[in-house]
Coordinates of C-alpha atoms in Angstrom, one line a residue:
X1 CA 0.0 0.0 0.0
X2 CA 2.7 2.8 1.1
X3 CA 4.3 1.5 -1.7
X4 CA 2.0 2.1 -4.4
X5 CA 1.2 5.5 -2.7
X6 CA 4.8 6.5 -3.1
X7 CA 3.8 6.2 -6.6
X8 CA 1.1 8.1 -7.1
X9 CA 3.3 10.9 -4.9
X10 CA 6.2 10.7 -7.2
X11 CA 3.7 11.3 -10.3
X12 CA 5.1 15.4 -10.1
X13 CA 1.3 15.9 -9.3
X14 CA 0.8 18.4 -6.3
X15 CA -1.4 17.7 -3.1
X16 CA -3.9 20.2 -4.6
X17 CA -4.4 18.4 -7.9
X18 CA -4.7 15.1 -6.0
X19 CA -7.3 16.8 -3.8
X20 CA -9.5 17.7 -7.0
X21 CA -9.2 14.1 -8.8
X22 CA -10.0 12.6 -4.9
X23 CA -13.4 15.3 -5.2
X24 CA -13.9 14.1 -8.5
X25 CA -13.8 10.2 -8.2
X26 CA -16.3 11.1 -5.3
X27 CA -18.7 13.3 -7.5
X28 CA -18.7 10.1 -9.4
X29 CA -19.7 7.8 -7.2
X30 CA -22.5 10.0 -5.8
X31 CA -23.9 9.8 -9.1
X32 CA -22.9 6.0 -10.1
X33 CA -25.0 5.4 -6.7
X34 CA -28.2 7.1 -8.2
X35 CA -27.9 4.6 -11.5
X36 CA -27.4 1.5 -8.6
X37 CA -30.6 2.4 -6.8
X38 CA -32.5 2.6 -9.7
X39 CA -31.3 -0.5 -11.5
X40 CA -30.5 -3.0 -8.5
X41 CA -32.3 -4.5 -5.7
X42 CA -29.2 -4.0 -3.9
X43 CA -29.4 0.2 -2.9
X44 CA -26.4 2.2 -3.0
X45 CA -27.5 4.7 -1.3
X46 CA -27.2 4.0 3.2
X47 CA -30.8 3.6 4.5
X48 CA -29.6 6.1 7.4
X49 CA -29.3 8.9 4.8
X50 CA -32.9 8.3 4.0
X51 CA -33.7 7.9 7.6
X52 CA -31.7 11.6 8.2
X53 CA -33.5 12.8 5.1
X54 CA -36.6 12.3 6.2
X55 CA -35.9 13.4 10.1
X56 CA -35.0 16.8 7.9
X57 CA -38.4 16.9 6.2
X58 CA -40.1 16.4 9.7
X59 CA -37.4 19.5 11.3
X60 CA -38.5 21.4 7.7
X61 CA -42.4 21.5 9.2
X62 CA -41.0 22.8 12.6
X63 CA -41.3 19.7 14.3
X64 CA -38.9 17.0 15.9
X65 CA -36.6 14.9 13.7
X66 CA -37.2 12.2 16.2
X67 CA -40.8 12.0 15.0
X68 CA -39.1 9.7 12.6
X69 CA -38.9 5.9 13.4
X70 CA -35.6 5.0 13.8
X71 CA -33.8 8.5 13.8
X72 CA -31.2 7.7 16.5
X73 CA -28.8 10.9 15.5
X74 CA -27.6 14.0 16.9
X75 CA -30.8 16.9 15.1
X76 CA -27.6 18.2 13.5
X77 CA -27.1 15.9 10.8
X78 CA -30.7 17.1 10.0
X79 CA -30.3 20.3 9.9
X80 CA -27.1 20.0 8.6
X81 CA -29.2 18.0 5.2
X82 CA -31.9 20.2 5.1
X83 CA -31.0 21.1 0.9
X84 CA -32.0 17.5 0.3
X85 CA -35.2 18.8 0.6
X86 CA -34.8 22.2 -0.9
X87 CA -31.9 21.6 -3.5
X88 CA -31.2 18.4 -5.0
X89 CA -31.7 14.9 -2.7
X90 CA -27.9 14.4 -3.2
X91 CA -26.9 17.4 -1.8
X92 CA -25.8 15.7 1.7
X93 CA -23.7 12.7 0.0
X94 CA -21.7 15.9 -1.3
X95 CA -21.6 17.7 1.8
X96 CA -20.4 14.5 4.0
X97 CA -17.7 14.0 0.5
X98 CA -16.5 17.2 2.0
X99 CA -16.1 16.0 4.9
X100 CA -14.2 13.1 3.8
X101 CA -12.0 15.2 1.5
X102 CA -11.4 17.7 4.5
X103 CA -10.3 14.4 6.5
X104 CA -7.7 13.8 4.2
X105 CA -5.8 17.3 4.6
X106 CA -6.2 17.4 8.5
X107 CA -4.2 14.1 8.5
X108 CA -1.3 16.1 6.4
X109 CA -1.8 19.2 8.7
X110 CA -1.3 16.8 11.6
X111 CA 1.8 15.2 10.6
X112 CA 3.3 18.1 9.3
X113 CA 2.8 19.7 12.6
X114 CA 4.0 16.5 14.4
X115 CA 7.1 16.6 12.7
X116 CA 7.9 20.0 13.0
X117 CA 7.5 19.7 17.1
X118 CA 9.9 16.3 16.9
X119 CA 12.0 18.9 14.9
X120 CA 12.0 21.9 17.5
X121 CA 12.8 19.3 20.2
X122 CA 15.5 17.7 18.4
X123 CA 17.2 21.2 17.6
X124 CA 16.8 22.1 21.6
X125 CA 18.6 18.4 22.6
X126 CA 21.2 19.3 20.4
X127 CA 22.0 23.0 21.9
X128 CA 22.3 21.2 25.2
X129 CA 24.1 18.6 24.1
X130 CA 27.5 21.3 22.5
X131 CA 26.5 23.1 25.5
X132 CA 28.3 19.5 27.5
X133 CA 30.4 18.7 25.1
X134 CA 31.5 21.4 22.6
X135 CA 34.3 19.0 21.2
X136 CA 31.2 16.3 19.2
X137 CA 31.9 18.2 15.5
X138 CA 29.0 16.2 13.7
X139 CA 26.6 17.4 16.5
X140 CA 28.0 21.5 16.0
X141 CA 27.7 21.0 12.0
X142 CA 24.1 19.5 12.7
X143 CA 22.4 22.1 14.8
X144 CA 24.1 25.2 12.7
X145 CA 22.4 23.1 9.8
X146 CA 19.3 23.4 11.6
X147 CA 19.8 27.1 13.5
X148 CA 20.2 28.5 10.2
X149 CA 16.7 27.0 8.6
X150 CA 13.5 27.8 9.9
X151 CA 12.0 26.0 12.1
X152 CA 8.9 25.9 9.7
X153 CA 11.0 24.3 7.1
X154 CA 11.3 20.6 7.0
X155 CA 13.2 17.8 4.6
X156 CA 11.5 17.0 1.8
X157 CA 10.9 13.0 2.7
X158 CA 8.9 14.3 5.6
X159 CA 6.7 16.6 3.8
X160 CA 6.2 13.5 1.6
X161 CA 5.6 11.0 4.2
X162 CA 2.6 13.2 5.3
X163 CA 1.1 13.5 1.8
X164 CA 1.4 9.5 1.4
X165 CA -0.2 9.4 4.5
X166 CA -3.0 12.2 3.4
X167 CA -3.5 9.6 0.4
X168 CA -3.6 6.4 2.4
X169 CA -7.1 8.2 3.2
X170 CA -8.1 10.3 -0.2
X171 CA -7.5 7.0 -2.4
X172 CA -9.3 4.8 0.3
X173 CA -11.8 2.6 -2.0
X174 CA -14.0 1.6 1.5
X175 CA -14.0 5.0 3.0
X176 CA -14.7 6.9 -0.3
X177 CA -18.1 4.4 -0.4
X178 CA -19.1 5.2 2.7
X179 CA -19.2 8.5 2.7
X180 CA -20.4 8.9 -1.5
X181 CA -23.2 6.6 0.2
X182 CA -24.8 9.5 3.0
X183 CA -23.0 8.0 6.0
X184 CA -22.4 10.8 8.0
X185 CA -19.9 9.7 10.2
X186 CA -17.1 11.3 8.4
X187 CA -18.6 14.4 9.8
X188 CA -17.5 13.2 13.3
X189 CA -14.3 11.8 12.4
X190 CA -13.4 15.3 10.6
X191 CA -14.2 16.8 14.0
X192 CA -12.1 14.2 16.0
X193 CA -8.8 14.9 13.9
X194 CA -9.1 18.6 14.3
X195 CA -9.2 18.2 18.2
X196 CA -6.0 16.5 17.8
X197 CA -4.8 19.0 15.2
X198 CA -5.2 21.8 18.1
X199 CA -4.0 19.5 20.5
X200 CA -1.2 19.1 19.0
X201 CA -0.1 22.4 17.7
X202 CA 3.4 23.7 18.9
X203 CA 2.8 27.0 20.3
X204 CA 0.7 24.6 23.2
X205 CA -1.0 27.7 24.4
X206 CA -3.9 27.6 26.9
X207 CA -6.7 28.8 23.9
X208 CA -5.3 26.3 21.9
X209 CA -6.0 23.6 24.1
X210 CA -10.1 25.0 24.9
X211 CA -10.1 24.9 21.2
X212 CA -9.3 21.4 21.2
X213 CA -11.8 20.2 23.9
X214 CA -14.7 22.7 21.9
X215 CA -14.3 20.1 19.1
X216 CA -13.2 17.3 21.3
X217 CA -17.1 18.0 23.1
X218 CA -18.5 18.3 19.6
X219 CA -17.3 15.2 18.4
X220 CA -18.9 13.5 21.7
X221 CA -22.0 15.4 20.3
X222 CA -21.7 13.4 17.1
X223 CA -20.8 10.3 18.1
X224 CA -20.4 8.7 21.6
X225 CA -17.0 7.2 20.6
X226 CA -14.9 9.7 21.0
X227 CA -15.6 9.4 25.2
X228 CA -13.1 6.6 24.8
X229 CA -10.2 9.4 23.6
X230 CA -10.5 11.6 26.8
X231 CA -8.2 10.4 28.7
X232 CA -5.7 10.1 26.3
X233 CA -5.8 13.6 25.5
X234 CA -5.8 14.6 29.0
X235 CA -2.4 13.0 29.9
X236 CA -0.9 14.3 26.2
X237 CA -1.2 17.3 27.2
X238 CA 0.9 17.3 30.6
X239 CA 4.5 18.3 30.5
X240 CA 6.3 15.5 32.2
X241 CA 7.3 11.7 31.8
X242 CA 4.5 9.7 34.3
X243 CA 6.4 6.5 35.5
X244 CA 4.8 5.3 39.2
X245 CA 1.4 5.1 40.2
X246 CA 1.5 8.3 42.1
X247 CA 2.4 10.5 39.1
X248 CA -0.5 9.2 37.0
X249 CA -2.8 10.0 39.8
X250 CA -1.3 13.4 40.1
X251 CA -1.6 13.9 36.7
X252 CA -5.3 13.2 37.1
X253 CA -6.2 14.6 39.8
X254 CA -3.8 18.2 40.0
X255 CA -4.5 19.5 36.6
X256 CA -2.4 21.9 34.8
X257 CA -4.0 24.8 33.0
X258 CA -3.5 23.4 29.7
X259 CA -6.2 20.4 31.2
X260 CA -8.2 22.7 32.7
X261 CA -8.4 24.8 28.9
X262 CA -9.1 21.1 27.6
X263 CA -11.8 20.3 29.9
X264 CA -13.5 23.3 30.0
X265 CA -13.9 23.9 26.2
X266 CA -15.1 19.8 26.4
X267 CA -17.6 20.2 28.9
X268 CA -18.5 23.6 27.5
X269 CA -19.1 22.5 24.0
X270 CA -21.0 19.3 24.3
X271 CA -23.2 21.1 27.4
X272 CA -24.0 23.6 24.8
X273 CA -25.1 21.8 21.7
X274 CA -26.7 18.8 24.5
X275 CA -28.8 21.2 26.8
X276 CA -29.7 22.8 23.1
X277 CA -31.3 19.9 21.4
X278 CA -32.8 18.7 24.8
X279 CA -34.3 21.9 25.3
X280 CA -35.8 21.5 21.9
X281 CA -37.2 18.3 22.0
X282 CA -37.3 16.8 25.3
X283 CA -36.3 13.4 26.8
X284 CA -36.7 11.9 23.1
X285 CA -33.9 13.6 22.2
X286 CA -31.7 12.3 25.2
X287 CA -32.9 8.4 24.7
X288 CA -32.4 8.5 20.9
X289 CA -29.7 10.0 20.3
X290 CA -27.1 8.9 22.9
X291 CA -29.2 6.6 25.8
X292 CA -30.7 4.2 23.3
X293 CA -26.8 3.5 21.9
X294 CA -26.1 1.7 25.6
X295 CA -28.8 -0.8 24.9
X296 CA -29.2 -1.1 21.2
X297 CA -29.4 -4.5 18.9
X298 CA -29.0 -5.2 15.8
X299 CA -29.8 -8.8 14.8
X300 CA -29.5 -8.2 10.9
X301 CA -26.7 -6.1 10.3
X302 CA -23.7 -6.7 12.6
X303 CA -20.6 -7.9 12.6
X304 CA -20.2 -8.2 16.2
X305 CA -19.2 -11.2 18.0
X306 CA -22.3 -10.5 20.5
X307 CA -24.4 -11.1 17.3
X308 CA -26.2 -14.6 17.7
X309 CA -26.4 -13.6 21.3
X310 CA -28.3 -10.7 20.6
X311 CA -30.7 -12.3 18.1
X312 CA -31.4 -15.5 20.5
X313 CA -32.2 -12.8 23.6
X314 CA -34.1 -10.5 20.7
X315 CA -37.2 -10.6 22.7
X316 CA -35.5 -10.4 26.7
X317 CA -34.1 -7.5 28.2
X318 CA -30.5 -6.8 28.8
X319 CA -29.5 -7.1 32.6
X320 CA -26.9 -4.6 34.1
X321 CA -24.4 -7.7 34.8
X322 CA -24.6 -8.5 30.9
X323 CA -24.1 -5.0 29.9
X324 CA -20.9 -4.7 32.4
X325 CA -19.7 -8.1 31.1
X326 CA -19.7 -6.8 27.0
X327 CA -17.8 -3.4 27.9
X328 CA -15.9 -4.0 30.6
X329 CA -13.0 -5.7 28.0
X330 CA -13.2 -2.5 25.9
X331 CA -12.6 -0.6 29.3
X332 CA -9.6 -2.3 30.5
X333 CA -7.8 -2.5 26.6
X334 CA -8.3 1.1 26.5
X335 CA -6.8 2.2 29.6
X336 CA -4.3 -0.3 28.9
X337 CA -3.1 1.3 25.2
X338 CA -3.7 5.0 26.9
X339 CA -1.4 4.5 29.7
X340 CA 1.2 3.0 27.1
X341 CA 0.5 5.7 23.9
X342 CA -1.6 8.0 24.9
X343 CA 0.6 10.2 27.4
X344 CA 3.4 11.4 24.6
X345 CA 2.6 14.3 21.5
X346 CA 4.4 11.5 19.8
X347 CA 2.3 8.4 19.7
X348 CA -1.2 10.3 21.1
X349 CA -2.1 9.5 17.3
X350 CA -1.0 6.2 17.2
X351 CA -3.2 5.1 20.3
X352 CA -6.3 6.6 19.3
X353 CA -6.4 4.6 16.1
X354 CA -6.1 1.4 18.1
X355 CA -8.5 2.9 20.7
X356 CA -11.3 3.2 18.2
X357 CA -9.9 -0.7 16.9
X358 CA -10.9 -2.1 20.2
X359 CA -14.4 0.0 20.7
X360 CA -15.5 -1.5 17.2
X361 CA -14.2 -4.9 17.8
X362 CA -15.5 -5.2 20.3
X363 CA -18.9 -3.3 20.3
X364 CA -22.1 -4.9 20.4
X365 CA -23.3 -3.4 17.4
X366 CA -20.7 -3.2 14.7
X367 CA -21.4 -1.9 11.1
X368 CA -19.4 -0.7 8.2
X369 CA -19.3 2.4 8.4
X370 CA -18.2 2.3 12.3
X371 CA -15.0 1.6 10.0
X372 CA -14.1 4.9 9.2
X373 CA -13.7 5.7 13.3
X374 CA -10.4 3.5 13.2
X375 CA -9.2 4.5 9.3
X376 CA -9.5 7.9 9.7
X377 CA -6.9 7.7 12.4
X378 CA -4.5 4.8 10.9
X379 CA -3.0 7.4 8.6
X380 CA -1.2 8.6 11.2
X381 CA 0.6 5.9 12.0
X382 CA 1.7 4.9 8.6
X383 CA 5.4 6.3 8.8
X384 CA 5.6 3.9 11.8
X385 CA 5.0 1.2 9.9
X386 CA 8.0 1.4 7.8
X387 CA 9.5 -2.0 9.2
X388 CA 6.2 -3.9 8.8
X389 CA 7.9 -5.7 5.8
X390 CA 5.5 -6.3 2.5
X391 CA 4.1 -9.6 3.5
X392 CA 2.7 -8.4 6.3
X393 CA 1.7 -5.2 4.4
X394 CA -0.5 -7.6 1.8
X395 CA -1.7 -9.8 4.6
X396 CA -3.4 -7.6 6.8
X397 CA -5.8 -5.9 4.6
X398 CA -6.5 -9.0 2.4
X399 CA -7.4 -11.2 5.6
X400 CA -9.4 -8.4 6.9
X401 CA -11.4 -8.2 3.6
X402 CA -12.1 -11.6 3.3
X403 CA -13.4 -12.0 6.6
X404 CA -15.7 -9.3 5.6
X405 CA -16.4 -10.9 2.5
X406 CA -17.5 -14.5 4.3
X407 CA -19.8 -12.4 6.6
X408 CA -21.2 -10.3 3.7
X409 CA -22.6 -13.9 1.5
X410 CA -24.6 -15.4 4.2
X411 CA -26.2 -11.7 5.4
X412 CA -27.1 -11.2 2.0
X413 CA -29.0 -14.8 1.5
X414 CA -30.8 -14.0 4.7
X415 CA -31.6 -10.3 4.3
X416 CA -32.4 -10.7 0.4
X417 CA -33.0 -14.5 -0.3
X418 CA -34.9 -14.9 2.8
X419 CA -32.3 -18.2 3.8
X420 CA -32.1 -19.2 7.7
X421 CA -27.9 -18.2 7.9
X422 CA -28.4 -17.0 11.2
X423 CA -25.6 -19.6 12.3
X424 CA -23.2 -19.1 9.4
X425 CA -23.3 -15.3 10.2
X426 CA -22.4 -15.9 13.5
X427 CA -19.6 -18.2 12.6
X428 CA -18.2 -15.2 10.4
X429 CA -18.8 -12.9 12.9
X430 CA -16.1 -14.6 15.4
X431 CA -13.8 -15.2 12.4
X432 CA -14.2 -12.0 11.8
X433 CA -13.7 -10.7 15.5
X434 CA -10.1 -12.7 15.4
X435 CA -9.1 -11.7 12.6
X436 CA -9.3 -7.8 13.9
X437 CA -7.8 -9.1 16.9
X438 CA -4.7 -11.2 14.7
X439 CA -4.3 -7.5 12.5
X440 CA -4.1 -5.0 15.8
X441 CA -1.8 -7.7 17.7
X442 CA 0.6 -7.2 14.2
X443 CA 0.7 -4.0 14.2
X444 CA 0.9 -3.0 17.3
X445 CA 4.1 -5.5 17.8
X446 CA 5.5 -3.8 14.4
X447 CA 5.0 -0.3 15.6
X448 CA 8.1 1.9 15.6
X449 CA 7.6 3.9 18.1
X450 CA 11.0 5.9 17.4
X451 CA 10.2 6.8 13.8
X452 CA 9.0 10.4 14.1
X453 CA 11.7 12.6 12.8
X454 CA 15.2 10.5 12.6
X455 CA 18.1 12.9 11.8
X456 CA 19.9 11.5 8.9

């Protein structure tokens, strides 16, 4: 894959004109998808975008979006797809293409940013290191290299790494699919990355770090998810090494101000747009929107391993002990990956892509698009891949397609062919669940954690 990116890099064409044949290959598909859905039996277009669509018709009459069945979203995403009704009923697949696209250049802002803070660090270890021991020539020659460029100017392998990266996402077949078919969660992913681009923004000032937690909060808004990144942006943001118990605990509970900036524009944010919506439409609002996510099944469409539990217990309720049981593994895994990635500017990025791994592996309720939560963050971590070796490069993604591909036959024979796979789904689904635990366990024992800005 980075291979075949460093191709299309070297093609002389600039980020801006890969950025217009990205917008253009999803203009396509927005319109392939309307020949699809007239044609096939099988619909291009995501039966949430009609769901939205039509909690935007009910908002269009002044009334709730909730007053339609199954509209389980944040009143934004209604709002936010209103010209569907007034413009053209395609307008949102571009808007959420927008989204997708803007996803792409946040990744490159991100790294570019990340390496230019590994840069200003190295320069500063290097002035202290002539400053104790003036004799180290290669050291001298290296930081006057360095002194005499600015500190916004960087090598031009970096600046290329980050645009590979950038295209890891642009030239992503899956994600360009989901989005190009009305799936709105590239909204919240887009809001997720530029928390962490203000998070992780050099001049580390206290408004840059309430601007952070504002989108941070907003993202929560979106999509519950991102609760599962909190604490890993807390600790990034603290300005020491935490070793022993008693630092973490200090770090938690004696905040700096940066935290404070953080939590306050987090709390402040998703208070805001929350006490909002519920002011606007109640309890409904609450339960559909965010409460209802705590408890939801999906016996048809789920990849989950809790899926043939959920469709045996379809008609029982779902007891607190059970509940505890199916998160508390997500729990522990993700304190487990903060506390070893999530405290350092370096890796913060790195850990919340295999956060958002574990919450959709292991999720009750796992659909494709919950995909894009994970991809829009494995991007960057690509330049710490570099050792992975191409085998394993091929492997990973071809194993995780084909389990995919062995859930996908037996849910289509049961949701179109009427067939009783019920079983064989299931049997996918844990071959499936494995085979996201096989691909995590790979490349988290392949990450380089070093590989952030090397001087050469």
């Amino acid at each position: 894959m980075i291979e075949m990116l460093e191709s299309i890099h070297q093609s002389k064409m600039s980020f801006k004109k890969h950025l217009i044949i990205s917008i253009v290959i999803r203009i396509f598909l927005v319109y392939y998808g309307e020949v699809q859905d007239s044609l096939s039996e099988i619909q291009y277009t995501d039966v949430d975008y009609r769901v939205v669509t039509d909690g935007a018709s009910h908002v269009l009459n002044l009334n709730s979006p909730f007053k339609r069945h199954t509209y389980r979203y944040t009143p934004l995403l209604a709002y936010l797809v209103l010209p569907n009704l007034l413009l053209h009923h395609s307008f949102g697949k571009f808007v959420f293409s927008l989204f997708d696209i803007f996803i792409g250049v946040l990744i490159k802002w991100i790294l570019l940013n990340c390496y230019r803070g590994n840069k200003i660090s190295i320069e500063k270890k290097l002035l202290k290191l002539e400053t104790l021991n003036n004799r180290n020539k290669y050291l001298i020659k290296r930081k006057n290299e360095i002194l005499n460029s600015s500190n916004e100017t960087l090598p031009p392998k970096y600046i290329r790494m980050a645009e590979i990266s950038a295209y890891f996402w642009l030239y992503n077949p899956l994600t360009m699919v989901i989005a190009t078919r009305g799936n709105g969660d590239c909204v919240s992913c887009s809001l997720v990355l530029a928390s962490l681009y203000f998070l992780l923004k050099n001049e580390q000032t206290v408004l840059q770090f309430f601007t952070a937690g504002i989108f941070l909060g907003i993202s929560i808004h979106f999509r519950l998810y991102p609760i599962g990144f909190c604490l890993a942006f807390y600790l990034t943001t603290l300005d020491k090494q935490l070793e022993t118990i008693k630092d973490h605990l200090q770090a938690i509970l004696m905040p700096n101000a940066k935290q404070l900036a953080l939590v306050a524009g987090t709390i402040t944010s998703l208070t805001v747009s929350t006490g909002l919506f519920y002011y606007l439409y109640g309890y409904q609002y609450l339960y559909e929107s965010m409460l209802f996510h705590l408890v939801r099944k999906d016996t048809r469409h789920n990849f989950s391993l809790y899926f043939y539990q959920q469709y045996l217990s379809s008609n029982f309720d779902i007891s607190l002990l059970e509940k505890i049981l199916t998160f508390l593994p997500q729990l522990v895994l993700i304190v487990i990956i903060t506390l070893r990635y999530g405290k350092h500017r370096q890796t913060v990025g790195s850990a919340l892509f295999a956060i958002a791994f574990v919450m959709v592996a292991y999720n009750p309720v796992v659909t494709s698009q919950y995909f894009v939560w994970f991809l829009s963050l494995l991007p960057l971590s690509v330049k710490n891949f570099k050792n992975i070796g191409m085998r394993k490069a091929v492997f990973i993604p071809v194993m995780w397609f084909i389990s995919q591909g062995g859930w996908l036959l037996p849910a289509y024979l049961l949701e179109f062919r009427g067939w009783n796979t019920f079983e064989f789904i299931w049997i996918q689904s844990i071959v499936f669940f494995f085979s996201n635990i096989l691909i995590l366990q790979m490349l988290v024992t392949n990450y380089d954690m070093a590989y952030n800005y090397k001087i050469d």
